[in-house]
Short mmCIF file of C-alpha atoms in Angstrom, two decimals:
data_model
loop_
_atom_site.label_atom_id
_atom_site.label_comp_id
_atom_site.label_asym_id
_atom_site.label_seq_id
_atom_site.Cartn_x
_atom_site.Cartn_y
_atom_site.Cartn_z
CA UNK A 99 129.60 39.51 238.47
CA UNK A 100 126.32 39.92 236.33
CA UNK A 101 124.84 43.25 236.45
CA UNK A 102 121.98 43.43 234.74
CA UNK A 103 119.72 46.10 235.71
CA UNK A 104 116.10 46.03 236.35
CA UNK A 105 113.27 47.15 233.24
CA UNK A 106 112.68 50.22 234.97
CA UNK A 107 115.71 51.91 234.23
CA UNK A 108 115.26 51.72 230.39
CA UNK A 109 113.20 53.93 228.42
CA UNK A 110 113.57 53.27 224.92
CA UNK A 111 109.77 54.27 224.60
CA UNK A 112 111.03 57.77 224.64
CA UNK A 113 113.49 56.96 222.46
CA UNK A 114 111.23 56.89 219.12
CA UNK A 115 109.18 59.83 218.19
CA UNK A 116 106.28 59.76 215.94
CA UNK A 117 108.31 60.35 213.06
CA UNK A 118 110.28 56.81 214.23
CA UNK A 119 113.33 58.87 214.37
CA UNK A 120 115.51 57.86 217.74
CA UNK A 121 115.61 60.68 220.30
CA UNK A 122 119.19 59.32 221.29
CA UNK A 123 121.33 61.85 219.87
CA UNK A 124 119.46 64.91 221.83
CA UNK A 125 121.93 63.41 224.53
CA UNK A 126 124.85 64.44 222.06
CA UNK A 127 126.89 68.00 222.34
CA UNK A 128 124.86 69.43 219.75
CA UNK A 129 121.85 67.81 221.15
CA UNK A 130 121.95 69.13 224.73
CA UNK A 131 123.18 71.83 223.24
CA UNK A 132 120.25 72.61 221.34
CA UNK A 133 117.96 71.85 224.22
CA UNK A 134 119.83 74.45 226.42
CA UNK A 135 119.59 77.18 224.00
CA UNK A 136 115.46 76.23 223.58
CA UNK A 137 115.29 75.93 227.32
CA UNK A 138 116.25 80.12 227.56
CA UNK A 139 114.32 81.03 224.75
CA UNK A 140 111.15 79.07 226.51
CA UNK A 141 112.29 80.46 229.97
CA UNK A 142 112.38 84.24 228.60
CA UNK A 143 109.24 83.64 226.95
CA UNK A 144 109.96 83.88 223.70
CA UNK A 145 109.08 79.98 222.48
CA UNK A 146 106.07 78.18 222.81
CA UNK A 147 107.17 74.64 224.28
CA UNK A 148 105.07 73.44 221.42
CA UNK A 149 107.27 74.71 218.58
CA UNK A 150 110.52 73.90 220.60
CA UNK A 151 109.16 70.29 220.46
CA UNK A 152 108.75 70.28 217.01
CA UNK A 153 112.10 71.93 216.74
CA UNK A 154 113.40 68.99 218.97
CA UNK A 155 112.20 66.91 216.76
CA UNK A 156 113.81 67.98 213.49
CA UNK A 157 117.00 67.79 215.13
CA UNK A 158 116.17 63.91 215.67
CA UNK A 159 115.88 63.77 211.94
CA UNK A 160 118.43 66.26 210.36
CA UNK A 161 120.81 64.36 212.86
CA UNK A 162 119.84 61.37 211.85
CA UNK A 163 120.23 61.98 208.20
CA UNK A 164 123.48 63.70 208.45
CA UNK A 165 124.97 60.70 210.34
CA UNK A 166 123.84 58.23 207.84
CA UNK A 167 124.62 59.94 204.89
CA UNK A 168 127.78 62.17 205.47
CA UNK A 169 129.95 60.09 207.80
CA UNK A 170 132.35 57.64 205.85
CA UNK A 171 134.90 57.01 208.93
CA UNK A 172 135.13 53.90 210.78
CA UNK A 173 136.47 53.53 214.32
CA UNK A 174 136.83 50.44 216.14
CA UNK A 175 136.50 49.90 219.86
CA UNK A 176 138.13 47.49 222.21
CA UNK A 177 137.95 46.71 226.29
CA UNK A 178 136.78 45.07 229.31
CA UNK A 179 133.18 44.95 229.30
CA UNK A 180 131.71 46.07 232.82
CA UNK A 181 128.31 46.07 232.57
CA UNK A 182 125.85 45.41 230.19
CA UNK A 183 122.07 45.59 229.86
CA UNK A 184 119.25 45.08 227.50
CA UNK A 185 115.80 45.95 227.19
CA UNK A 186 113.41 47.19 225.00
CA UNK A 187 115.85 46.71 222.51
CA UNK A 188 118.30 49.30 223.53
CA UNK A 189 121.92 47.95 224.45
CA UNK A 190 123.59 49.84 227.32
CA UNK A 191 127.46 48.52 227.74
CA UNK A 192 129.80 50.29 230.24
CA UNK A 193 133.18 49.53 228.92
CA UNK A 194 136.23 49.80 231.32
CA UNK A 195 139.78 50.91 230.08
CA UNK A 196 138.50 51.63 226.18
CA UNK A 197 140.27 51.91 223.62
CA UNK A 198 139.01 54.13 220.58
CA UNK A 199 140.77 53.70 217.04
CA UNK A 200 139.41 56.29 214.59
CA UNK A 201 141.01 57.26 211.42
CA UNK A 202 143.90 58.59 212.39
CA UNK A 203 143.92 58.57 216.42
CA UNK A 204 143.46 56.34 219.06
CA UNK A 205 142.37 57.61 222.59
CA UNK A 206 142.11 55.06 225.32
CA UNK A 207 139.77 56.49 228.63
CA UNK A 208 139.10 54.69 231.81
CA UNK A 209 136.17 54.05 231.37
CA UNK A 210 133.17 55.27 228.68
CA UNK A 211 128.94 54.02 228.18
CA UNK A 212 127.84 53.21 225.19
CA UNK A 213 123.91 53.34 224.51
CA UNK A 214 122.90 51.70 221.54
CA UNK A 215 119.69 51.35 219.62
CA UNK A 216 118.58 49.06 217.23
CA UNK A 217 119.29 50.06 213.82
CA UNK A 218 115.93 48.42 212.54
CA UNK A 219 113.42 50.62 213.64
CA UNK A 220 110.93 48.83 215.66
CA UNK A 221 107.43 48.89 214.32
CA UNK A 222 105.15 52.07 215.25
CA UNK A 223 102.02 50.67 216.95
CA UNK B 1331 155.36 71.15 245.57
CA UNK B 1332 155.74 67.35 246.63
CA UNK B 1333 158.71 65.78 244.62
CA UNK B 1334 157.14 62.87 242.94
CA UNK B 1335 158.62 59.15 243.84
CA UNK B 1336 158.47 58.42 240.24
CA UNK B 1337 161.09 55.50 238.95
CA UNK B 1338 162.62 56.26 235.60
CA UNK B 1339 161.45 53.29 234.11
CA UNK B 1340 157.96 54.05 235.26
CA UNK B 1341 158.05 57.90 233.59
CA UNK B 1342 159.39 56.03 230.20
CA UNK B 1343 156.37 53.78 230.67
CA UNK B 1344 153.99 56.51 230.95
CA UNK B 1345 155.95 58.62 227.77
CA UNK B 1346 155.65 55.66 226.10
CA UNK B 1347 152.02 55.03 226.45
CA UNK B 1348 151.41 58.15 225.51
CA UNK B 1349 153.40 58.36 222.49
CA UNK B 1350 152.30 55.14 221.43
CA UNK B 1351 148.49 56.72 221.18
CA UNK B 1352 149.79 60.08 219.76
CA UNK B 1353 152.40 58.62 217.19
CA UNK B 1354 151.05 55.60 215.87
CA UNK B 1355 150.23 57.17 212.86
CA UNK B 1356 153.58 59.63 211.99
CA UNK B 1357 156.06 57.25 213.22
CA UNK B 1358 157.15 53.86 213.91
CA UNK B 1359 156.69 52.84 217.39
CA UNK B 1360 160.49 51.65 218.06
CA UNK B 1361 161.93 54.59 216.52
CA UNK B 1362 159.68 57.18 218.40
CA UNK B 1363 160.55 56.05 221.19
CA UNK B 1364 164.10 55.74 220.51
CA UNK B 1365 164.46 58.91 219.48
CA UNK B 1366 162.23 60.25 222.22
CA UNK B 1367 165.05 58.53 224.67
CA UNK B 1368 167.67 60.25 223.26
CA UNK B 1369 165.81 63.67 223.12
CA UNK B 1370 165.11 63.24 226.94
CA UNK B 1371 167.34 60.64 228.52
CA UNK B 1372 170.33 61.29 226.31
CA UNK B 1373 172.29 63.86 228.78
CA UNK B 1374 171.88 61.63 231.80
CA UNK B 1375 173.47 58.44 232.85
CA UNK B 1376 170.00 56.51 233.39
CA UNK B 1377 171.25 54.94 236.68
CA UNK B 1378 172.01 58.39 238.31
CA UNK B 1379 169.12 60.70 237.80
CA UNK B 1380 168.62 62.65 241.14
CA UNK B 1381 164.88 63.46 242.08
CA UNK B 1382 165.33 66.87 240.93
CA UNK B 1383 166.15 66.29 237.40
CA UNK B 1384 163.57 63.40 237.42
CA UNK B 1385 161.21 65.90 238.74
CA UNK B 1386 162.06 68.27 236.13
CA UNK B 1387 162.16 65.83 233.29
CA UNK B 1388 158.91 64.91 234.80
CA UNK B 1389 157.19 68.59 234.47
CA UNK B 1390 158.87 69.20 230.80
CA UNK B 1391 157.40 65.52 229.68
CA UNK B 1392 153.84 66.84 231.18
CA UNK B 1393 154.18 69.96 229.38
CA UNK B 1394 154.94 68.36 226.16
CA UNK B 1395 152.31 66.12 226.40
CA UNK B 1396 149.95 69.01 227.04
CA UNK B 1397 151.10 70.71 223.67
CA UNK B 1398 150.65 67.46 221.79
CA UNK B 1399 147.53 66.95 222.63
CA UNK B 1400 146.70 70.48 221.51
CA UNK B 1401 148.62 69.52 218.21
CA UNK B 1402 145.99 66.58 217.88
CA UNK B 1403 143.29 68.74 218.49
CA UNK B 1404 144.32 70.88 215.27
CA UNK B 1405 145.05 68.15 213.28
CA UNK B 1406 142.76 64.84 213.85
CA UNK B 1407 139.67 62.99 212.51
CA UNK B 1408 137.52 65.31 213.67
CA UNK B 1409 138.10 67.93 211.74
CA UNK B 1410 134.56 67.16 209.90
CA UNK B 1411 132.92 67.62 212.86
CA UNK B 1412 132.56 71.19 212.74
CA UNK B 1413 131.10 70.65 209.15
CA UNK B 1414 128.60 68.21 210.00
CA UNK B 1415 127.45 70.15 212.90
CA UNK B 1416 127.08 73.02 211.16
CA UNK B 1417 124.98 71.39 208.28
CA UNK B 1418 122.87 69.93 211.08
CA UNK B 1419 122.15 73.29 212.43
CA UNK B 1420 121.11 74.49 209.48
CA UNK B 1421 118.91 71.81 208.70
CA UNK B 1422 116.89 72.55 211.29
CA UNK B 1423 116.97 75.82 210.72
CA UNK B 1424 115.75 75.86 207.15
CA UNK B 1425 113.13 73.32 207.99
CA UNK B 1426 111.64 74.99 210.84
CA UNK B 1427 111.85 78.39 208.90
CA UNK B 1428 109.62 76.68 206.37
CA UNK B 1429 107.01 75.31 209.15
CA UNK B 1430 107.16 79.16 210.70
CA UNK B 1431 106.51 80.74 207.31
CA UNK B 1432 103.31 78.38 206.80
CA UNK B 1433 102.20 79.00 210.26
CA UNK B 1434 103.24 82.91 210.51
CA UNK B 1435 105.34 82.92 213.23
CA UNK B 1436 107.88 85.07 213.74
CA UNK B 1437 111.00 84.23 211.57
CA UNK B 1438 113.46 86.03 214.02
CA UNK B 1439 113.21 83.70 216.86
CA UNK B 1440 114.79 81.11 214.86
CA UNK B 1441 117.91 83.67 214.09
CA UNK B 1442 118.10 83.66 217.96
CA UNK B 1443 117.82 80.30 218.61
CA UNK B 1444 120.38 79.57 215.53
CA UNK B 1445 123.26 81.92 216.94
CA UNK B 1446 122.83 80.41 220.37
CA UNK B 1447 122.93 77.41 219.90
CA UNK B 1448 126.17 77.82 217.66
CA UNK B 1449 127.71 79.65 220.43
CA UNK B 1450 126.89 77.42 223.05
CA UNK B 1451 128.65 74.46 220.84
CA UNK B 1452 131.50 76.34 220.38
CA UNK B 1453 131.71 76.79 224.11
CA UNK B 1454 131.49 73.14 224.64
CA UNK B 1455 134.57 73.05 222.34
CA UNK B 1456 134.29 69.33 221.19
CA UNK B 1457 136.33 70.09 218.13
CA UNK B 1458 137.99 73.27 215.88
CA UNK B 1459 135.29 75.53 215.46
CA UNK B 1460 137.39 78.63 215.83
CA UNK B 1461 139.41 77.22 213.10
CA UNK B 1462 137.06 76.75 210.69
CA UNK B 1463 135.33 80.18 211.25
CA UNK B 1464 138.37 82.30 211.20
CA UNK B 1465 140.74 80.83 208.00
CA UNK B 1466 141.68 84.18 207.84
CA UNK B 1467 143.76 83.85 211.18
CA UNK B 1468 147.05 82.84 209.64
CA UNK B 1469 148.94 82.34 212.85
CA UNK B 1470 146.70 79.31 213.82
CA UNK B 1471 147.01 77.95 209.89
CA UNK B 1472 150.18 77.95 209.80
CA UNK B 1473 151.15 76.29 213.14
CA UNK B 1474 148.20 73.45 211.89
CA UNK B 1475 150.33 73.22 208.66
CA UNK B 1476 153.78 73.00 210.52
CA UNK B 1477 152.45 70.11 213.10
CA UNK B 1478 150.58 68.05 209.84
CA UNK B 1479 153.72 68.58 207.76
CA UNK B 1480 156.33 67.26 210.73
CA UNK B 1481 155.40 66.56 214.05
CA UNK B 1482 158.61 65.30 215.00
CA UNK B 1483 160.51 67.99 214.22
CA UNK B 1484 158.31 70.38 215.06
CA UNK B 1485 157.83 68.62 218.94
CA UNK B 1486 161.75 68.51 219.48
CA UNK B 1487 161.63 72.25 218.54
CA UNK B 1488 158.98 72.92 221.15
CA UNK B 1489 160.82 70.68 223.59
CA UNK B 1490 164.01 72.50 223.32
CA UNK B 1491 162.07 75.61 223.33
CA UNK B 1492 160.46 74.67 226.88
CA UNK B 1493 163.32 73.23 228.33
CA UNK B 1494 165.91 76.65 227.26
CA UNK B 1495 163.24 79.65 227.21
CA UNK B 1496 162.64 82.21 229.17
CA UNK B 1497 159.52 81.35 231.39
CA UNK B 1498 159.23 84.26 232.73
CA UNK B 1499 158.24 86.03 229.44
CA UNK B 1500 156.19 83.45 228.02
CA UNK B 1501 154.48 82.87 230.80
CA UNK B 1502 153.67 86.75 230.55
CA UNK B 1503 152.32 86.07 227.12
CA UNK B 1504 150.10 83.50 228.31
CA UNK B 1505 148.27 85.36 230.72
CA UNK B 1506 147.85 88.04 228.01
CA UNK B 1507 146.42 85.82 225.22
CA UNK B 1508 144.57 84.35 227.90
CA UNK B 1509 142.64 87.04 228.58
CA UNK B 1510 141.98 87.54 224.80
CA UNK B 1511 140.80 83.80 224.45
CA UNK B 1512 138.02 85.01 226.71
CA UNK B 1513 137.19 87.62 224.01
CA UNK B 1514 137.28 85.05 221.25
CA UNK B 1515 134.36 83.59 222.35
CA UNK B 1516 132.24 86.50 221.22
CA UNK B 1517 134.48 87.14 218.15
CA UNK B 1518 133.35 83.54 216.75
CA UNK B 1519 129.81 84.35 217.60
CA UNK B 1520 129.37 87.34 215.43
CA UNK B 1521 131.05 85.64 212.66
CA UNK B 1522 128.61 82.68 212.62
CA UNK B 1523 126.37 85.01 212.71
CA UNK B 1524 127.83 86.23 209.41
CA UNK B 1525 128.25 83.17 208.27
CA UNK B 1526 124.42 81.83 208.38
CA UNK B 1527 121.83 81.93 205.95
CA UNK B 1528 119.90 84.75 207.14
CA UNK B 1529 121.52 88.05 207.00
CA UNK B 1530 119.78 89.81 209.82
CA UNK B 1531 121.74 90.77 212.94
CA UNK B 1532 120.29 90.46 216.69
CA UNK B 1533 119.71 93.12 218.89
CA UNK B 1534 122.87 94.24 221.20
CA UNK B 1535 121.05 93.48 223.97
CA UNK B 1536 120.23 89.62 222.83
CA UNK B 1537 124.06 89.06 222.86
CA UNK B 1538 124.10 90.48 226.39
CA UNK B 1539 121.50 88.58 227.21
CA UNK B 1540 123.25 85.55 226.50
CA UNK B 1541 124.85 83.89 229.31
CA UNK B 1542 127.30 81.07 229.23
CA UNK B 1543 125.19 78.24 230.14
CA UNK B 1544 128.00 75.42 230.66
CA UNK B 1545 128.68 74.03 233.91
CA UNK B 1546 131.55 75.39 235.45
CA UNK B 1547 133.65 72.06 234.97
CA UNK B 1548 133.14 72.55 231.32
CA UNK B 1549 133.93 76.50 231.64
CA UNK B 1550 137.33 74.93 233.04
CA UNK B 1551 138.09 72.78 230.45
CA UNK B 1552 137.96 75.20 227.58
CA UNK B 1553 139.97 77.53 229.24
CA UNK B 1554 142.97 74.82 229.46
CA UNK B 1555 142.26 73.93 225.95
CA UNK B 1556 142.55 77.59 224.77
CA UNK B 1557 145.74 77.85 226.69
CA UNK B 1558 147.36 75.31 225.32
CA UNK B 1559 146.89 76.56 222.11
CA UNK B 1560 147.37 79.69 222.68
CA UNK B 1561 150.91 78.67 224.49
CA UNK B 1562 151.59 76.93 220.95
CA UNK B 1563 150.65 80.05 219.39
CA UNK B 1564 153.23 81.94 221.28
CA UNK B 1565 156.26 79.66 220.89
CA UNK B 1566 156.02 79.10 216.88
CA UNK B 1567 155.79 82.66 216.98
CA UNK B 1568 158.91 83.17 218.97
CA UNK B 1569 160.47 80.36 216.76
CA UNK B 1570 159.57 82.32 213.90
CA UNK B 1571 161.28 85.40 215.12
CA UNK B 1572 164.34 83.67 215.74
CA UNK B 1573 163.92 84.42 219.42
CA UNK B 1574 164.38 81.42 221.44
CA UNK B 1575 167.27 79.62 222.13
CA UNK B 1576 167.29 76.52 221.21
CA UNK B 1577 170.00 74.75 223.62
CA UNK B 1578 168.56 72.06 225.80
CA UNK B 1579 171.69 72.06 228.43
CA UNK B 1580 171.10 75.76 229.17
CA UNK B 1581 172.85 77.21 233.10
CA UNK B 1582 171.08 76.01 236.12
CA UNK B 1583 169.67 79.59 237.06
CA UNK B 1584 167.35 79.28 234.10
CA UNK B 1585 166.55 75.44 234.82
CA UNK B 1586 165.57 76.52 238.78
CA UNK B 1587 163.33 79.45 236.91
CA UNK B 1588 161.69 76.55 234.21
CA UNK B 1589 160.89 74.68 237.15
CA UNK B 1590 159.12 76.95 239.39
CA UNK B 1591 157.23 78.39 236.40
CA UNK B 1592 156.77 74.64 234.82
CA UNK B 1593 155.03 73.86 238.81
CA UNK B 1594 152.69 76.35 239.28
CA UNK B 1595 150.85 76.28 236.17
CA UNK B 1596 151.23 72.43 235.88
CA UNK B 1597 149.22 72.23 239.10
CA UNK B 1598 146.88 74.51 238.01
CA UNK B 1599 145.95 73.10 234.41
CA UNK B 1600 145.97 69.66 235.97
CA UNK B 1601 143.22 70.45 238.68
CA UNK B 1602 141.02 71.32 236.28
CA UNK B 1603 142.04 68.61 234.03
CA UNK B 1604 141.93 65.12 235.12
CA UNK B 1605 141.81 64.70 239.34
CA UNK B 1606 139.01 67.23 239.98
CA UNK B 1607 136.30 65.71 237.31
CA UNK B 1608 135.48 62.10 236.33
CA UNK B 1609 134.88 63.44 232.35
CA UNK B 1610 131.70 61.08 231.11
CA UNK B 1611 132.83 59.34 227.80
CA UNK B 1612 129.63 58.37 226.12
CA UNK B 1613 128.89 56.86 222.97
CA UNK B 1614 125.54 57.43 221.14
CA UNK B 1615 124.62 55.06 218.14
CA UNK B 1616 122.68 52.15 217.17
CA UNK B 1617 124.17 48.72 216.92
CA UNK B 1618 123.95 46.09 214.33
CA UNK B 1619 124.36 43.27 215.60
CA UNK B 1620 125.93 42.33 219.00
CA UNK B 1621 126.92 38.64 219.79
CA UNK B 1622 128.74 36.56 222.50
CA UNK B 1623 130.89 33.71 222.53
CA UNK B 1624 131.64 32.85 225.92
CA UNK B 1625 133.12 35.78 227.55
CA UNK B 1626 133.83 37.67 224.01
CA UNK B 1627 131.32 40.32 223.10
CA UNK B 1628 131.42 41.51 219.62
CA UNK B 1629 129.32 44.63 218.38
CA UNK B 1630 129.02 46.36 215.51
CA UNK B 1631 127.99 49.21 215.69
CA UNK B 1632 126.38 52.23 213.39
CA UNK B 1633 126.37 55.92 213.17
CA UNK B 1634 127.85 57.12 216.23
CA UNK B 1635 128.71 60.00 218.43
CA UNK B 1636 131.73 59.65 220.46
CA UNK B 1637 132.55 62.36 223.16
CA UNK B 1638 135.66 61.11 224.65
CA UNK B 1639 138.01 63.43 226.74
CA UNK B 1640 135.85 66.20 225.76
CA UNK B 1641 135.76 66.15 222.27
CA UNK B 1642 133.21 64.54 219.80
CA UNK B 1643 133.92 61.81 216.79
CA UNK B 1644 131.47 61.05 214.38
CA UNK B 1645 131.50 57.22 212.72
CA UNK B 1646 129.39 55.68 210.07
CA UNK B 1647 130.51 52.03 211.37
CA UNK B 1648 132.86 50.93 214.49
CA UNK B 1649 133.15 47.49 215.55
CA UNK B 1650 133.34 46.57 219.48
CA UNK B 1651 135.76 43.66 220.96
CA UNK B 1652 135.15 43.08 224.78
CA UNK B 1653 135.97 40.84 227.15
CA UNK B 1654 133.50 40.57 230.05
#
């Protein structure tokens, strides 16, 4: 059975920021993270919003750089695709029964999401 | 407890499953699971194994798979994760420190928001920071060293250990270094601290301040891991000492006493393990190229973060095979 969700649902708009990094990996440990600890300091008044958004921002591209540059491992990935959708050119694939073959470990989950943008930047209009 | 109607054949299914993803890399399929036969099946004739014994064999196999998943978590490709992390952090650090020097803001905020953030990844415990920070801790080096060196060995060891020891008194231990590992947390903070660029300290009362932000499910989670490890921790240490002893067929007394202990604090670990939360695996990256041919889905995929079971990989390239 096709399951291909509606446009609304996608928002790789907010996915670029104006220095055409992706926002994706704020959704990461060290991403939410990150957001969590700026969230107190905001809370306690002790950040301006502004700055944490420039902060935010930096972690796009320090994270970014660090993945392209200091990560040599491959992994490979194999299951029953469940779902998949595409727009805006993110790909969203909800894989059931994965299994995950890194460099020296494999780890098979019920099920996992992948969320996947383009690794050509789209143009900044 | 509910004895489990488990078949034999469906227990060496699940063992071998699991061994299958834990040993693929040390050992020979085959001959892992031969010997793993003979480690556990060996004593019994296979076609008379009351419910008891399966039930037993049953909690000692959970257990063991318990401590090798804490073995992987010493041991496994994501050791650089801690590394990259790090260098992330301070990346951001360093450039924002910059940006707050040109615009005169105050330069401590960013020592705050540094050691929190550190501390709140650490919580998360989606790889060895504690490792990393404290080399100095020889305990944890040298059990890292004894599972890289031989896992085999050192797994039958642990086995025997579980199935002969007394419970009772490790158990005991447990609950002590259990209430430590809530200490540690703080202990890995201050050392980050020490560790970072900037040399200034915060205020007492920012640590106070700080409160563990995780969702309780996650607060879970890290305490089994820290068990685990710290239940590693106490059994090379008794194997060191020469304490344990090492007999697998030991009298029934101490078998009823394994298996009441074994229960209770399986049944604990595993609510907050598996039944109790749905764990989100999600991958974060950007693909390549993804194709179809018919009902085959290829992808390939760049510079991703995995978080599976709770703990983060880092790849520069995967490639996806799935079948829709």
């Amino acid at each position: 059975m096709l399951k291909v969700k509606s446009t609304s649902l996608c928002n790789a708009k907010n996915l670029m920021n104006s220095e055409t990094q992706y926002q994706l990996y704020r959704r990461s440990s060290l991403g939410s993270t990150l957001t969590d600890a700026l969230d107190e300091l905001i809370s306690s008044g002790l950040m301006d919003p502004q700055i944490a958004m420039k902060i935010l921002t930096q972690f796009d591209s320090s994270i970014s750089e660090a993945l392209r540059t200091k990560i040599k491992a491959k992994a490979t990935l194999k299951g029953h695709l469940d779902e998949y959708r595409f727009c805006e050119d993110v790909w969203t694939f909800v894989i059931d029964n994965p299994t995950f073959r890194f460099e020296n470990e494999t780890v098979t989950v019920e099920k996992a999401k992948i969320v996947a943008c383009s690794v050509k930047a789209p143009e900044v209009k | 407890m509910q004895i489990p109607d488990l078949k034999l054949k469906e227990l060496k299914k699940v063992v071998r499953f699991h061994d299958v993803n834990t040993y693929h890399q040390a050992y020979t399929h085959q001959e892992y699971d031969r010997k793993f036969e003979e480690e556990c099946f060996g004593h019994h004739q296979l076609n008379n194994v009351s419910d008891k014994q399966l039930q037993r064999l049953k909690l000692i196999l959970e257990r063991k798979r318990k401590l090798e998943e804490e073995q992987i978590h010493h041991s496994m490709s994501n050791s650089q994760v801690p590394i990259v992390y790090k260098g992330v952090i301070d990346d951001v650090i360093e450039k924002m420190s910059q940006h707050f020097l040109s615009q005169g803001l105050d330069h401590l905020i960013l020592n705050q928001l540094s050691a929190n953030w550190e501390q709140k990844l650490i919580q998360l415990n989606v790889a060895d920071f504690q490792q990393q920070q404290q080399p100095q801790d020889s305990t944890q080096n040298s059990s890292s060293q004894l599972f890289q060196g031989n896992p085999y060995l050192v797994n039958q060891d642990l086995f025997n250990t579980y199935a002969a020891a007394n419970m009772a008194n490790i158990q005991q231990s447990i609950n002590q270094q259990v209430q430590q590992g809530a200490g540690n947390n703080s202990n890995g903070f201050n050392i980050t601290q020490n560790d970072g660029q900037d040399d200034e300290t915060l205020p007492k009362s920012v640590l106070d301040e700080i409160e563990p932000p995780l969702k309780t499910k996650k607060n879970k989670n890290l305490k089994t891991q820290q068990l685990n490890r710290h239940e590693i921790d106490i059994i090379l240490i008794k194997q060191l000492d020469g304490n344990e002893d090492g007999d697998d067929d030991s009298d029934e007394d101490e078998e009823e006493d394994l298996d009441q202990n074994l229960g209770s604090d399986l049944d604990d670990s595993d609510d907050s393990d598996d039944s109790a939360q749905p764990v989100d695996h999600l991958i974060l990256c950007q693909y390549e190229k993804v194709t179809r041919i018919k009902t085959k889905w290829k992808c390939v995929l760049k510079d991703g973060i995995v978080n599976v079971n709770g703990r983060d990989f880092l790849f520069n390239k995967a490639n996806g095979d799935f079948e829709w």
